[in-house]
Every structure is written in C-alpha cells, then in structure tokens.
Amino acid sequence: MGKGRQDPVPPPPGGILWSVAGDVRALLMLPAALTLQVAHPAVGAGVDQHSVFRTDPWGRGERSLRSVQLWVYGGEAAAEEGRRLRRLHRTIRGTDAHGRRYHALDPAPYSWVHATGFPCYRHALRYLVRPLTGAEERQLYAEWLRVGRILGIDDRDMPQTVEEFWPYYRRMLADELEATVVVRELLATDARVPAPDRGPLPVRLVLRALWPVLLPPLARFRAFLTLGYLPPDARRALGLEWSDAQERRLRRFSRVVRTLVPLLPERLRYLPLAQEARARYRGGVAARNG
C-alpha cells in the first residue's frame, strides 16, 4: 500500500472464513477451486508455462496452503503476503493457447483466481459442514471481498454483492472458461506425480518404495473429490462428466467426514496457522475479560 494508506484488514475472528478456512475439511475443497481457476485460459497458460506444479507438486501445495492461511489468519502479515504474491506474479506473462497475450496481474484473470473460492466453498460446505443460509452467504462473500483487497484486487474489478456475483460467474462459465491443458492434467488419473518429499526421512523412504502401488488409487480418489466438489454448473460448462453413482459415493464420503471431523481435538481439526491464530484470539479475549 502507498504511504498514508492503511493495509486492508483480514476477515474477522469468529467469521465464516475464520471457522472454515483452517479446518482440515478445507483441504478437500481446494483442488476444486484450483481447477476452476486454471479453466480460465490466461490462468491455465500461466500455470502451464510458469508453475512448478509438475516437478514439485508437494512443495507448491504447501506454499499455496500457507499463503491462503495467512490471508485469513495472518493478522498484520496478511497484507505483506498479498504484496509478496503480487511481486511474484509481476514477471508471469506469455501467450495462451489461443495466441492471446496475458499477464498474471491483468485484472480479469487475477480477479477470477480469487473469485473461484466463493462458489467452491459454498458448494463444498453443503456436503462437508452444512448449507449456508442466505445471510451466511452474504457474510461469506463480504469476507471474501476483504481477502481480495489483501491480494490487491480493486473493488471495481470484483462484484460487490452476492447478487452481482452470480451474473458475473455465469458469464465467465459461458464465455470465458474451458477445459484447458492444466484442467485435464489436474483431473487425470494417470499423471506422473513424484512421491512426497516432505516429512520424516523414514516416512519418505517408505512412501517412495510404495509409491507405484499407492499413486493410482490416490490419483483416482483426488480426481473424484475434485470433480465432486466443483459446483455442478462449472462441471457442465467444462464438459466434465459426473454420474448419479458418483454423486451417491460423494454424499456417503462427505457424511462420514461431516460426522467425524467435529469430534477431533483442535490440534487435529485445525491447520497450524489457524490453531495459532485461534489460540492468540482466545488469549486476547481472556486478557480483556480478566
């Protein structure tokens, strides 16, 4: 931000994003949002040509997850993370599959990347937590706009209400999005993915040895969840098939997750940055009330 201007403020403690973005169930929602992002030809081309998602998928995933968590739970660090991301994207430019020039910070694709989180969260929450009320949808969207400001998205480049969002979203589905190379790769069940290179050495060695056996069912399961938690209108727009049998399987799986996760202790239910932020918030409340 320039001199004299205040940094944008993250979503408030106790809000909807505060509750769901750090919950482990969010890990099941993120692949669908990523897939919807790269369905934009400019975004897909940027990821195809500049990302390390093929050679270092685990590292890229870890960095992306930490970034998302900072937007919501980072406090003063949230705005700095937004500035870091914009600096990172300044050099990402090229030509998409249709021969059109793109730049990662062009307002239309940059705003779309952020916008995808709202419909994907809304859809997946119906399965993994519960459907949002109309008031909660408006609150979630308002909080998502606050995150957009952290990322440097101007208000004029994002619909400012839920009522304005849906026509924009439907227009993007109808006129802009396509099953790009990266979309197809993210949904492929035969893609070559290296074994995880994070965690204790003994675990990595075991995973490396078993990876040829583990990868095929894991790839199928990931593709299933990605497709399932994509909003149905997005699936149709991209020409992605989804059967009644798959829907029944998704509902059974989601029911198990929806039942079990709330029973977990906080250290297992919430991701580390969310745990730390929640603990700080409780400590601050206790101090004020003490």
Phi, psi and omega in degrees: 000153180285173181298139177082355180256137180283148174293147174296151186259135178295168176303152188283148169304140181087354178282182182291313179297323178302325182280322190255333188292332180259357176290141183300338178294339177298332178299332179281340183271331190296321180301324178295316180297318179298319180296319178293326177299309187282359172286346171284126186305322180291318179293316178300318179294319179298317179292318180300318189266340188234343186276157175259023186295338178277319186270333181221061184297324183288318177294318179296318179298319180296316180294319180295318180296318178297321179298312179301318180295323179295325180302323186265316190251002189279350182061232180295336180287345182298312182296322178295324176296320176299318178294321179299317180295320179294321177298319181298326185272354184299327184265001183272107181207164180167208181233133182278184185294344180260008180081012181267138178289145176220158170224138186300334182263008171303136187303321185295305179291325181295319178291323180298317179307316179288318186300327185301333183298325184294305180294330180287318174300311183303315182292312184292328179298331178299327181271316193265342178230279176188160176297144176280146171286169177301319179295321180291325175298316179295321178294316179300318181294319178298320178292324179293326175297323178296320176297320178301322178294324176300324181278000178086018178276124179289143180303329182290345182263001177228138172305139188265355176221161175301319181298327177279334184294315189296319174299320176299314181298314180295324177295319178298317179298319186282324192247338190245324192273156179203164177281083183292172177304319183288323175303310182297324180290321180293333181262358181290142178261358180241015180292146177278116179239126180293155178297151178304138180243021176248159176098179182300147183303315180301321179295317180296321180294319178295315180297320180297320180292323184267355189303319178301331179274322185283325188300312184302311178292326178295320180295320179294319181293319179296317179297321179298312181292322179298313178296317185295322182268003167287136175305140183304322180292330176290319176302314181296318181297328181267000179070032182263130184278145179208120187263166175298323179295319177296321179298318179296318178298317180297318180295320178296313179300314183297324180297319178297312180298316181298330180278318189278320188300317179297344179276348183286150171294157186303325182294340177259336184277328184247146177289158190306312181297324178292318178302312182297317181294319180295321179294318178298318181296315179297321178296321178294319178296316180298319180296319181292327182270352185283000000 
